[in-house]
Short mmCIF file of C-alpha atoms in Angstrom, two decimals:
data_model
loop_
_atom_site.label_atom_id
_atom_site.label_comp_id
_atom_site.label_asym_id
_atom_site.label_seq_id
_atom_site.Cartn_x
_atom_site.Cartn_y
_atom_site.Cartn_z
CA MET A 1 21.37 -11.54 23.88
CA ALA A 2 20.78 -7.80 23.97
CA ALA A 3 19.29 -7.97 27.45
CA ILE A 4 22.21 -10.04 28.78
CA LEU A 5 24.93 -7.90 27.22
CA THR A 6 23.36 -4.66 28.49
CA ASP A 7 22.43 -5.96 31.95
CA GLY A 8 18.75 -5.66 31.10
CA LYS A 9 18.91 -2.08 29.82
CA GLU A 10 17.91 -2.94 26.26
CA MET A 11 14.16 -2.45 26.04
CA GLN A 12 11.81 -5.06 24.66
CA ALA A 13 8.26 -4.77 23.35
CA LYS A 14 5.74 -6.86 21.44
CA HIS A 15 6.47 -5.15 18.13
CA LEU A 16 10.18 -5.82 18.60
CA ASP A 17 9.29 -9.48 19.20
CA LEU A 18 7.91 -9.53 15.63
CA ILE A 19 11.23 -8.26 14.29
CA ASP A 20 13.07 -10.85 16.37
CA ASP A 21 10.85 -13.61 14.96
CA VAL A 22 11.87 -12.62 11.43
CA PHE A 23 15.58 -12.92 12.23
CA ARG A 24 15.06 -16.20 14.05
CA ASP A 25 13.41 -17.65 10.94
CA ILE A 26 16.28 -16.48 8.75
CA ALA A 27 18.87 -17.90 11.16
CA ARG A 28 17.05 -21.25 10.99
CA GLY A 29 17.58 -21.25 7.23
CA VAL A 30 14.13 -20.02 6.13
CA PRO A 31 14.61 -17.41 3.37
CA ARG A 32 12.39 -14.40 3.95
CA LYS A 33 11.40 -11.17 2.24
CA VAL A 34 9.95 -8.93 4.92
CA LEU A 35 8.70 -5.35 4.73
CA ILE A 36 8.30 -3.71 8.13
CA THR A 37 6.68 -0.27 8.28
CA MET A 38 6.52 1.49 11.62
CA PRO A 39 6.82 4.97 13.12
CA PRO A 40 10.01 6.77 14.12
CA ARG A 41 11.47 6.43 17.63
CA HIS A 42 10.01 2.98 18.15
CA GLY A 43 13.28 1.04 18.15
CA LYS A 44 13.21 -0.29 14.59
CA SER A 45 16.73 0.73 13.54
CA ARG A 46 18.39 -0.27 16.79
CA ARG A 47 16.80 -3.70 16.62
CA ALA A 48 16.84 -4.47 12.87
CA ALA A 49 20.09 -2.77 11.84
CA ARG A 50 22.22 -3.33 14.97
CA TRP A 51 21.30 -5.97 17.53
CA ALA A 52 19.70 -8.41 15.11
CA PRO A 53 22.59 -8.43 12.58
CA LEU A 54 25.03 -8.83 15.47
CA TRP A 55 23.03 -11.80 16.76
CA PHE A 56 22.81 -13.27 13.26
CA LEU A 57 26.59 -13.08 12.73
CA ALA A 58 27.17 -14.67 16.14
CA ARG A 59 24.94 -17.55 15.05
CA HIS A 60 26.38 -17.76 11.51
CA PRO A 61 29.91 -16.32 11.32
CA GLU A 62 30.29 -17.91 7.89
CA ARG A 63 27.58 -15.71 6.35
CA ARG A 64 27.63 -12.14 5.14
CA VAL A 65 25.32 -9.28 6.04
CA MET A 66 24.65 -6.05 4.12
CA ILE A 67 23.18 -2.97 5.73
CA ALA A 68 22.01 -0.03 3.65
CA SER A 69 20.49 3.28 4.69
CA TYR A 70 19.68 6.60 3.02
CA SER A 71 23.26 7.79 3.54
CA ALA A 72 26.61 6.08 3.73
CA ASP A 73 27.25 7.87 7.05
CA LEU A 74 24.17 6.35 8.69
CA ALA A 75 24.92 2.90 7.29
CA ASP A 76 28.53 3.23 8.50
CA ASP A 77 27.23 4.17 11.95
CA HIS A 78 25.37 0.86 12.06
CA GLY A 79 28.48 -0.98 10.88
CA ARG A 80 30.65 0.81 13.40
CA TRP A 81 28.25 -0.07 16.23
CA ILE A 82 28.28 -3.76 15.26
CA ARG A 83 32.08 -3.78 14.86
CA ASP A 84 32.56 -2.16 18.27
CA ALA A 85 30.08 -4.61 19.83
CA ILE A 86 32.11 -7.52 18.45
CA ASN A 87 35.25 -6.00 19.96
CA ALA A 88 33.48 -5.54 23.29
CA TYR A 89 31.50 -8.78 23.48
CA GLY A 90 33.37 -11.05 21.09
CA ASP A 91 34.50 -13.49 23.76
CA GLN A 92 30.92 -13.95 24.99
CA LEU A 93 29.58 -14.22 21.45
CA GLY A 94 32.30 -16.54 20.18
CA ILE A 95 33.26 -14.34 17.22
CA ALA A 96 36.08 -11.93 16.45
CA LEU A 97 37.16 -9.49 13.76
CA HIS A 98 39.86 -10.50 11.33
CA ALA A 99 43.01 -8.52 11.99
CA GLY A 100 43.25 -7.31 8.39
CA SER A 101 39.64 -6.22 7.95
CA LYS A 102 38.16 -3.97 10.63
CA ALA A 103 36.69 -0.96 8.80
CA ALA A 104 33.30 0.25 9.95
CA ASN A 105 31.82 -0.12 6.47
CA ARG A 106 33.41 -3.49 5.70
CA PHE A 107 34.86 -6.12 7.97
CA ASP A 108 35.48 -9.86 7.99
CA LEU A 109 35.15 -12.28 10.87
CA ALA A 110 37.77 -14.65 12.23
CA ASP A 111 37.73 -17.82 14.27
CA ARG A 112 39.30 -18.08 17.71
CA ASP A 113 42.70 -18.71 16.11
CA GLY A 114 42.48 -15.55 14.01
CA ASN A 115 41.84 -17.33 10.72
CA ARG A 116 39.61 -15.43 8.30
CA LEU A 117 36.08 -16.75 7.97
CA ASP A 118 33.74 -16.26 5.04
CA GLY A 119 31.34 -14.17 7.10
CA GLY A 120 31.34 -10.45 7.70
CA LEU A 121 29.51 -7.23 7.04
CA VAL A 122 29.38 -4.47 4.43
CA THR A 123 27.44 -1.20 4.57
CA ALA A 124 26.46 1.36 1.96
CA GLY A 125 24.29 4.38 1.41
CA VAL A 126 21.38 4.15 -0.98
CA GLY A 127 22.77 4.93 -4.41
CA GLY A 128 26.24 3.69 -3.47
CA GLY A 129 27.98 0.58 -4.72
CA LEU A 130 27.91 -2.83 -3.08
CA THR A 131 30.72 -4.46 -4.97
CA GLY A 132 32.47 -7.58 -3.82
CA LYS A 133 30.91 -10.51 -2.07
CA GLY A 134 27.21 -11.14 -2.00
CA ALA A 135 24.95 -11.18 1.05
CA HIS A 136 23.01 -13.91 2.77
CA LEU A 137 21.07 -11.21 4.61
CA ALA A 138 20.39 -7.67 3.42
CA VAL A 139 18.85 -5.11 5.76
CA VAL A 140 17.63 -1.85 4.22
CA ASP A 141 16.92 0.54 7.07
CA ASP A 142 15.44 4.01 6.52
CA PRO A 143 16.09 4.23 2.77
CA ILE A 144 14.57 7.75 2.57
CA LYS A 145 16.25 10.71 4.23
CA ASP A 146 13.43 13.21 4.56
CA ASP A 147 10.26 14.61 3.07
CA ALA A 148 12.11 16.54 0.37
CA ASP A 149 13.62 13.33 -1.02
CA ALA A 150 10.31 11.51 -0.67
CA GLN A 151 8.45 14.16 -2.67
CA SER A 152 11.04 14.19 -5.45
CA PRO A 153 10.17 11.87 -8.37
CA THR A 154 13.85 11.90 -9.33
CA MET A 155 14.99 10.72 -5.91
CA ARG A 156 12.31 8.06 -5.75
CA ARG A 157 13.34 6.80 -9.18
CA ARG A 158 17.01 6.72 -8.20
CA LEU A 159 16.19 4.74 -5.08
CA TRP A 160 14.21 2.20 -7.10
CA GLU A 161 16.97 1.89 -9.70
CA TRP A 162 19.51 1.26 -6.93
CA TRP A 163 17.19 -1.31 -5.36
CA THR A 164 16.72 -3.25 -8.59
CA SER A 165 20.16 -2.94 -10.18
CA VAL A 166 22.46 -2.92 -7.14
CA LEU A 167 21.02 -4.40 -3.96
CA GLN A 168 18.90 -7.12 -5.53
CA THR A 169 21.83 -8.38 -7.58
CA ARG A 170 23.94 -8.96 -4.46
CA ILE A 171 21.61 -11.39 -2.66
CA GLU A 172 22.97 -14.91 -2.50
CA PRO A 173 20.71 -17.82 -3.57
CA GLY A 174 18.42 -18.56 -0.66
CA GLY A 175 19.28 -15.21 0.91
CA SER A 176 16.88 -12.93 2.78
CA THR A 177 15.95 -9.27 2.49
CA ILE A 178 14.46 -7.04 5.16
CA VAL A 179 13.21 -3.52 4.44
CA ILE A 180 12.28 -1.48 7.47
CA GLN A 181 11.10 2.09 7.15
CA THR A 182 8.57 4.73 8.00
CA ARG A 183 6.26 5.58 5.12
CA TRP A 184 6.93 8.92 3.47
CA HIS A 185 5.11 8.76 0.18
CA GLU A 186 2.70 6.45 -1.61
CA ASP A 187 5.40 5.79 -4.22
CA ASP A 188 8.30 5.27 -1.78
CA LEU A 189 10.32 2.04 -1.70
CA ALA A 190 7.69 0.26 0.41
CA GLY A 191 4.96 1.43 -1.94
CA ARG A 192 6.78 0.11 -4.98
CA ILE A 193 7.42 -3.22 -3.31
CA LEU A 194 3.73 -3.49 -2.44
CA ALA A 195 2.83 -2.70 -6.06
CA GLY A 196 5.49 -4.95 -7.57
CA ASP A 197 5.14 -8.21 -9.45
CA ASP A 198 6.58 -10.16 -6.51
CA ALA A 199 4.46 -8.46 -3.82
CA ALA A 200 2.93 -11.83 -2.90
CA ASP A 201 6.41 -13.09 -1.93
CA TRP A 202 6.76 -10.46 0.79
CA THR A 203 5.63 -10.67 4.40
CA ILE A 204 4.15 -7.32 5.38
CA LEU A 205 4.35 -6.16 8.99
CA ASP A 206 2.45 -2.87 8.97
CA LEU A 207 2.68 -1.34 12.45
CA PRO A 208 0.96 2.05 12.81
CA ALA A 209 1.53 4.05 15.97
CA ILE A 210 -2.16 3.61 16.81
CA ALA A 211 -3.93 0.47 15.60
CA ASP A 212 -6.52 1.34 12.95
CA SER A 213 -7.49 -2.07 11.62
CA PRO A 214 -8.81 -5.34 13.07
CA GLU A 215 -6.09 -7.05 11.00
CA ASP A 216 -3.31 -5.56 13.12
CA PRO A 217 -0.20 -7.83 13.15
CA LEU A 218 -0.04 -7.58 16.95
CA GLY A 219 -3.72 -8.30 17.40
CA ARG A 220 -4.29 -4.86 18.92
CA GLU A 221 -7.77 -3.46 19.16
CA VAL A 222 -8.40 -0.35 17.09
CA GLY A 223 -7.12 2.67 19.02
CA GLN A 224 -4.37 0.91 20.96
CA PRO A 225 -0.81 2.33 20.78
CA LEU A 226 2.17 0.41 19.41
CA TRP A 227 4.50 0.88 22.39
CA PRO A 228 2.40 2.06 25.34
CA ALA A 229 5.33 1.88 27.74
CA ARG A 230 7.03 4.70 25.83
CA TYR A 231 4.24 6.39 23.85
CA ASN A 232 0.76 6.07 25.27
CA VAL A 233 -2.35 7.44 23.56
CA THR A 234 -1.97 10.82 25.26
CA ALA A 235 1.66 11.18 24.15
CA LEU A 236 0.79 10.15 20.60
CA GLY A 237 -2.08 12.64 20.60
CA LYS A 238 0.37 15.43 21.41
CA ILE A 239 2.66 14.26 18.61
CA HIS A 240 -0.31 14.16 16.22
CA ARG A 241 -1.21 17.77 17.03
CA ALA A 242 2.42 18.89 16.76
CA VAL A 243 3.28 17.33 13.42
CA GLY A 244 -0.04 17.85 11.60
CA GLU A 245 -2.26 15.55 9.59
CA ARG A 246 -0.04 14.73 6.62
CA VAL A 247 3.07 13.85 8.65
CA TRP A 248 1.01 11.97 11.23
CA TRP A 249 -0.74 9.74 8.72
CA SER A 250 2.44 9.13 6.72
CA LEU A 251 5.22 8.68 9.26
CA PHE A 252 3.22 7.49 12.26
CA GLN A 253 0.27 5.64 10.76
CA GLN A 254 2.10 4.29 7.68
CA LYS A 255 -0.59 5.65 5.36
CA PRO A 256 1.08 8.28 3.22
CA ARG A 257 -2.18 10.07 2.52
CA PRO A 258 -4.04 12.10 5.13
CA MET A 259 -7.10 10.27 6.40
CA SER A 260 -9.18 13.40 6.86
CA GLY A 261 -9.72 16.73 5.21
CA GLY A 262 -10.28 15.25 1.76
CA VAL A 263 -13.30 14.96 -0.47
CA TRP A 264 -14.74 11.80 1.10
CA ASP A 265 -15.59 11.12 4.72
CA ARG A 266 -14.95 7.49 5.65
CA ASP A 267 -18.14 7.44 7.74
CA TRP A 268 -20.18 8.03 4.58
CA ILE A 269 -18.96 4.64 3.39
CA ASP A 270 -19.06 2.75 6.68
CA ASN A 271 -22.52 3.96 7.71
CA ASN A 272 -24.16 2.87 4.45
CA ARG A 273 -22.49 -0.47 3.85
CA ILE A 274 -24.79 -3.43 3.13
CA SER A 275 -24.33 -7.18 2.92
CA THR A 276 -24.54 -9.36 -0.17
CA ALA A 277 -27.56 -11.02 1.40
CA LEU A 278 -29.43 -7.71 1.56
CA LEU A 279 -28.51 -6.96 -2.06
CA ARG A 280 -30.53 -9.99 -3.16
CA SER A 281 -33.72 -8.22 -2.09
CA ILE A 282 -32.91 -5.12 -4.19
CA ASP A 283 -34.02 -4.83 -7.82
CA LEU A 284 -31.19 -3.16 -9.70
CA HIS A 285 -32.52 -1.53 -12.85
CA ARG A 286 -29.04 -0.71 -14.18
CA ILE A 287 -25.60 -2.24 -13.73
CA VAL A 288 -22.44 -0.92 -15.31
CA VAL A 289 -18.76 -1.80 -15.27
CA ALA A 290 -16.27 1.08 -15.36
CA VAL A 291 -12.64 0.92 -16.41
CA ASP A 292 -9.88 3.43 -15.78
CA PRO A 293 -6.78 2.28 -17.70
CA ALA A 294 -3.41 2.72 -16.05
CA GLY A 295 -1.51 5.92 -16.65
CA GLY A 296 1.28 8.04 -15.18
CA GLU A 297 4.81 7.33 -13.99
CA SER A 298 4.10 6.10 -10.47
CA SER A 299 4.20 2.36 -10.10
CA VAL A 300 1.70 2.68 -7.24
CA ASN A 301 -0.96 4.23 -9.44
CA ASP A 302 -0.48 1.97 -12.46
CA GLU A 303 -3.35 -0.34 -11.61
CA VAL A 304 -6.21 -0.61 -14.02
CA GLY A 305 -9.35 0.43 -12.17
CA ILE A 306 -12.19 -2.05 -12.86
CA VAL A 307 -15.34 -1.56 -10.80
CA ALA A 308 -18.97 -2.70 -11.05
CA ALA A 309 -21.86 -0.58 -9.75
CA GLY A 310 -25.63 -0.60 -9.96
CA ALA A 311 -28.67 1.59 -9.38
CA ALA A 312 -32.09 0.85 -7.94
CA THR A 313 -35.10 3.09 -7.47
CA GLN A 314 -36.17 3.29 -3.84
CA GLN A 315 -39.11 4.98 -2.17
CA THR A 316 -38.18 7.38 0.61
CA PRO A 317 -40.67 7.98 3.42
CA GLY A 318 -42.32 11.39 3.38
CA SER A 319 -43.04 13.64 6.33
CA HIS A 320 -46.57 14.47 7.45
CA HIS A 321 -46.40 17.44 5.05
CA ALA A 322 -44.92 15.59 2.10
CA HIS A 323 -45.64 12.55 0.01
CA PRO A 324 -43.12 9.73 -0.26
CA GLU A 325 -40.51 10.34 -2.95
CA ARG A 326 -38.73 7.99 -5.27
CA ARG A 327 -35.04 8.35 -5.98
CA ASP A 328 -32.19 6.21 -7.17
CA GLU A 329 -29.85 4.56 -4.71
CA PHE A 330 -26.44 3.39 -5.92
CA TYR A 331 -24.53 0.22 -5.08
CA LEU A 332 -20.84 -0.44 -5.48
CA LEU A 333 -20.85 -4.14 -6.31
CA ASP A 334 -17.33 -5.31 -7.06
CA ASP A 335 -13.73 -4.18 -7.45
CA LYS A 336 -11.46 -6.18 -9.74
CA SER A 337 -8.75 -3.53 -10.05
CA LYS A 338 -5.19 -4.76 -10.36
CA ASN A 339 -1.97 -4.37 -12.32
CA LEU A 340 -2.91 -5.57 -15.80
CA GLY A 341 -1.54 -5.19 -19.30
CA ALA A 342 -3.61 -4.08 -22.28
CA ASP A 343 -4.02 -7.72 -23.27
CA GLN A 344 -5.52 -8.55 -19.85
CA TRP A 345 -7.71 -5.75 -18.55
CA GLY A 346 -10.26 -6.05 -21.36
CA ILE A 347 -10.84 -9.70 -20.48
CA VAL A 348 -11.23 -8.94 -16.75
CA ALA A 349 -13.65 -6.07 -17.44
CA CYS A 350 -15.75 -8.16 -19.83
CA GLN A 351 -15.83 -11.11 -17.42
CA LEU A 352 -17.09 -8.77 -14.71
CA ALA A 353 -19.76 -7.47 -17.09
CA VAL A 354 -20.90 -11.06 -17.75
CA GLU A 355 -20.91 -11.88 -14.04
CA TRP A 356 -23.13 -8.91 -13.19
CA GLN A 357 -25.10 -8.81 -16.48
CA ALA A 358 -24.02 -5.21 -17.02
CA ASP A 359 -25.72 -3.15 -19.70
CA ALA A 360 -22.72 -0.87 -20.30
CA ILE A 361 -18.96 -0.69 -19.91
CA VAL A 362 -17.83 2.85 -19.14
CA VAL A 363 -14.21 3.47 -20.08
CA GLU A 364 -11.95 6.45 -19.55
CA SER A 365 -10.69 7.42 -22.99
CA ASN A 366 -8.51 10.44 -22.21
CA PHE A 367 -5.25 8.65 -22.94
CA GLY A 368 -6.35 5.88 -25.24
CA GLY A 369 -8.99 7.29 -27.55
CA ASP A 370 -10.69 4.64 -29.63
CA MET A 371 -8.08 2.08 -28.54
CA THR A 372 -9.89 1.44 -25.23
CA ALA A 373 -13.13 0.54 -27.03
CA GLN A 374 -11.17 -1.70 -29.36
CA VAL A 375 -9.56 -3.53 -26.43
CA LEU A 376 -13.00 -4.25 -24.98
CA THR A 377 -14.47 -5.36 -28.30
CA GLN A 378 -11.61 -7.78 -28.94
CA ALA A 379 -11.84 -9.14 -25.38
CA TRP A 380 -15.57 -9.75 -25.72
CA SER A 381 -15.05 -11.56 -29.04
CA ASP A 382 -12.41 -13.73 -27.38
CA LEU A 383 -14.73 -14.65 -24.49
CA GLN A 384 -17.57 -15.31 -26.94
CA ARG A 385 -15.43 -17.70 -28.98
CA ARG A 386 -14.61 -19.56 -25.77
CA GLY A 387 -18.28 -19.77 -24.81
CA LEU A 388 -17.83 -17.60 -21.72
CA THR A 389 -20.37 -14.84 -22.39
CA ASN A 390 -23.41 -16.96 -21.44
CA GLY A 391 -25.23 -15.85 -24.57
CA MET A 392 -25.12 -12.16 -23.60
CA LEU A 393 -24.92 -9.46 -26.22
CA MET A 394 -21.92 -7.21 -25.69
CA PRO A 395 -22.80 -4.28 -23.40
CA ARG A 396 -22.62 -0.79 -24.83
CA VAL A 397 -19.19 0.80 -24.56
CA VAL A 398 -19.52 4.31 -23.13
CA PRO A 399 -16.32 6.33 -23.58
CA VAL A 400 -15.97 9.19 -21.11
CA SER A 401 -13.48 12.01 -21.23
CA ALA A 402 -13.00 14.14 -18.13
CA LYS A 403 -13.11 17.79 -19.18
CA LYS A 404 -12.39 19.41 -15.82
CA GLY A 405 -10.22 18.84 -12.77
CA LYS A 406 -10.30 15.73 -10.65
CA ARG A 407 -11.90 17.50 -7.71
CA LEU A 408 -14.84 18.63 -9.86
CA ARG A 409 -15.07 15.09 -11.19
CA ALA A 410 -15.16 13.53 -7.72
CA GLU A 411 -17.17 16.03 -5.69
CA PRO A 412 -20.64 15.27 -7.13
CA ILE A 413 -20.11 11.58 -6.37
CA ALA A 414 -18.91 12.41 -2.87
CA GLN A 415 -22.14 14.40 -2.58
CA LEU A 416 -24.10 11.21 -3.25
CA TYR A 417 -22.16 9.49 -0.46
CA ALA A 418 -22.88 12.39 1.88
CA GLN A 419 -26.61 12.00 1.08
CA ASP A 420 -26.41 8.32 2.14
CA ARG A 421 -27.27 7.25 -1.40
CA VAL A 422 -24.24 5.05 -2.15
CA HIS A 423 -23.91 1.63 -0.56
CA HIS A 424 -20.83 -0.59 -0.72
CA VAL A 425 -21.84 -4.25 -0.90
CA GLY A 426 -19.24 -5.72 1.42
CA ASN A 427 -15.77 -4.32 2.06
CA PHE A 428 -13.43 -2.94 -0.60
CA THR A 429 -10.52 -1.96 1.62
CA ARG A 430 -8.05 -0.65 -0.97
CA LEU A 431 -10.67 1.29 -2.90
CA GLU A 432 -12.12 2.77 0.28
CA ASP A 433 -8.69 3.78 1.56
CA GLN A 434 -8.07 5.57 -1.73
CA MET A 435 -11.38 7.41 -1.53
CA ALA A 436 -11.13 8.42 2.11
CA THR A 437 -7.52 9.60 1.83
CA TRP A 438 -7.57 11.34 -1.53
CA MET A 439 -7.15 15.10 -1.52
CA PRO A 440 -7.13 17.53 -4.44
CA GLY A 441 -3.64 17.95 -5.81
CA MET A 442 -2.74 14.27 -5.30
CA ASP A 443 -2.54 11.81 -8.15
CA SER A 444 -5.97 10.34 -8.63
CA PRO A 445 -5.82 6.57 -8.03
CA ASP A 446 -7.34 4.30 -10.66
CA ARG A 447 -9.69 2.35 -8.38
CA MET A 448 -11.28 5.56 -7.20
CA ASP A 449 -11.48 6.96 -10.72
CA ALA A 450 -13.21 3.80 -11.96
CA ALA A 451 -15.78 4.06 -9.14
CA VAL A 452 -16.37 7.70 -10.01
CA HIS A 453 -16.89 6.81 -13.70
CA ALA A 454 -19.39 4.09 -12.83
CA LEU A 455 -21.39 6.16 -10.38
CA THR A 456 -21.34 9.19 -12.67
CA GLU A 457 -22.85 7.14 -15.49
CA LEU A 458 -25.59 5.86 -13.18
CA ALA A 459 -26.26 9.26 -11.60
CA GLU A 460 -26.50 11.08 -14.94
CA ASP A 461 -29.11 8.51 -15.93
CA ASP A 462 -31.02 9.14 -12.69
CA GLY A 463 -32.82 12.23 -13.95
CA ASP A 464 -32.82 14.09 -10.61
CA ASP A 465 -31.35 17.52 -10.00
CA LEU A 466 -27.82 16.29 -9.22
CA THR A 467 -25.37 18.15 -11.43
CA ILE A 468 -22.38 16.17 -12.67
CA GLY A 469 -21.37 18.33 -15.60
CA THR A 470 -17.69 17.37 -15.84
CA TYR A 471 -17.83 14.73 -18.52
CA GLU A 472 -18.26 14.64 -22.24
CA ARG A 473 -20.21 11.43 -22.86
CA ARG A 474 -20.44 9.90 -26.31
CA THR A 475 -23.21 7.47 -25.41
CA PRO A 476 -24.81 5.59 -28.30
CA PRO A 477 -28.53 4.92 -27.91
CA GLY A 478 -29.32 1.66 -26.21
CA ARG A 479 -31.00 -0.10 -23.34
CA ARG A 480 -31.41 1.88 -20.12
#
């Protein structure tokens, strides 16, 4: 439709095809919740908040569309564009505006005889009201104005409150919602949707400017640009240098944490990864489970970190001047982190301890004190009553309390990675993303913290000259 009405001037690309597919599904009566994250200047607003709603109304003039953006002015601009397009192309599209309702921010449609139809459009800025009729299709385009708003906890909270109490209450039964944005912050609207209870109901189209995953929605190879006809690799490289690391990784790569310059180097993980088959040939002399209970206001970082790790003594080859040495190697075995309540995480942690025959459960006790140990004890008793502990005695509970800053807590473990002494058994994508993108000054994510707890416990038991020194451990005597 866009190509015909503009005599072929409207540009098309593979990533815009994905957006078109979403609207085609909705027009066929398939309700959808779709989150599309993609960089600026790649046609997302023009397609999702202008041409696609116009096409949808032409197909279904009896239905209502809502468009919301960070400001009422921007949302009104979208509404004005659609209204003017109906005036210009109405005869070709078979729709018209009702004579008594032609405002840019709210208009109704009419049939060829001028009779009012049920369909139409309403626009609003984030934080504004959406009173009146509901919507069969809601499009939230660019809900965040700029970096200042993104970095403000107050503005992020207001956006979420508007999302839950205003927009979500206006969706008609069987209606569809599309959120399309660039990522600004880990706790932005997209981040909260991804961390929400209904995250599984959403289709995620994550479209970085340069493909960085083999799971790319377009099937791109790693390193390929999103829209090479407009922004090839060279052009994107210039943008990368101009905007800097943080803006590049947030707005262009849809990863609102810089991927370099932090404490971990991603190559330290990738270059030392092993398979589960290889693990079977390794004799682990210690296995622990570590738990980092949820804390803080961000709904992104309210997961409970639950990680299993082990240690094995390996012989390293000596040079012609030195004898072979023995040192501990460390293995990250499993990651069961997720959003869990206090009545759930103890069970998950204890089940993981049974699965791996762990000798200790390390638990962060900064915010919970003795309560965390009590949660684990009660969970173990529950599993024991149900016959799910396989006859195991309960592992020791090792409370740890971080005494110094998060960088000092993480750096000695990053040092182990740098020495090629930590091996991930398989892929733990979310945990590894947190590690490789974390920088001092950021909130410390719970998956990463749990891994640090586990590896710290194992490394302090190693007996070599590695200095951890940032924990107060209240470890009762027990099996090593």
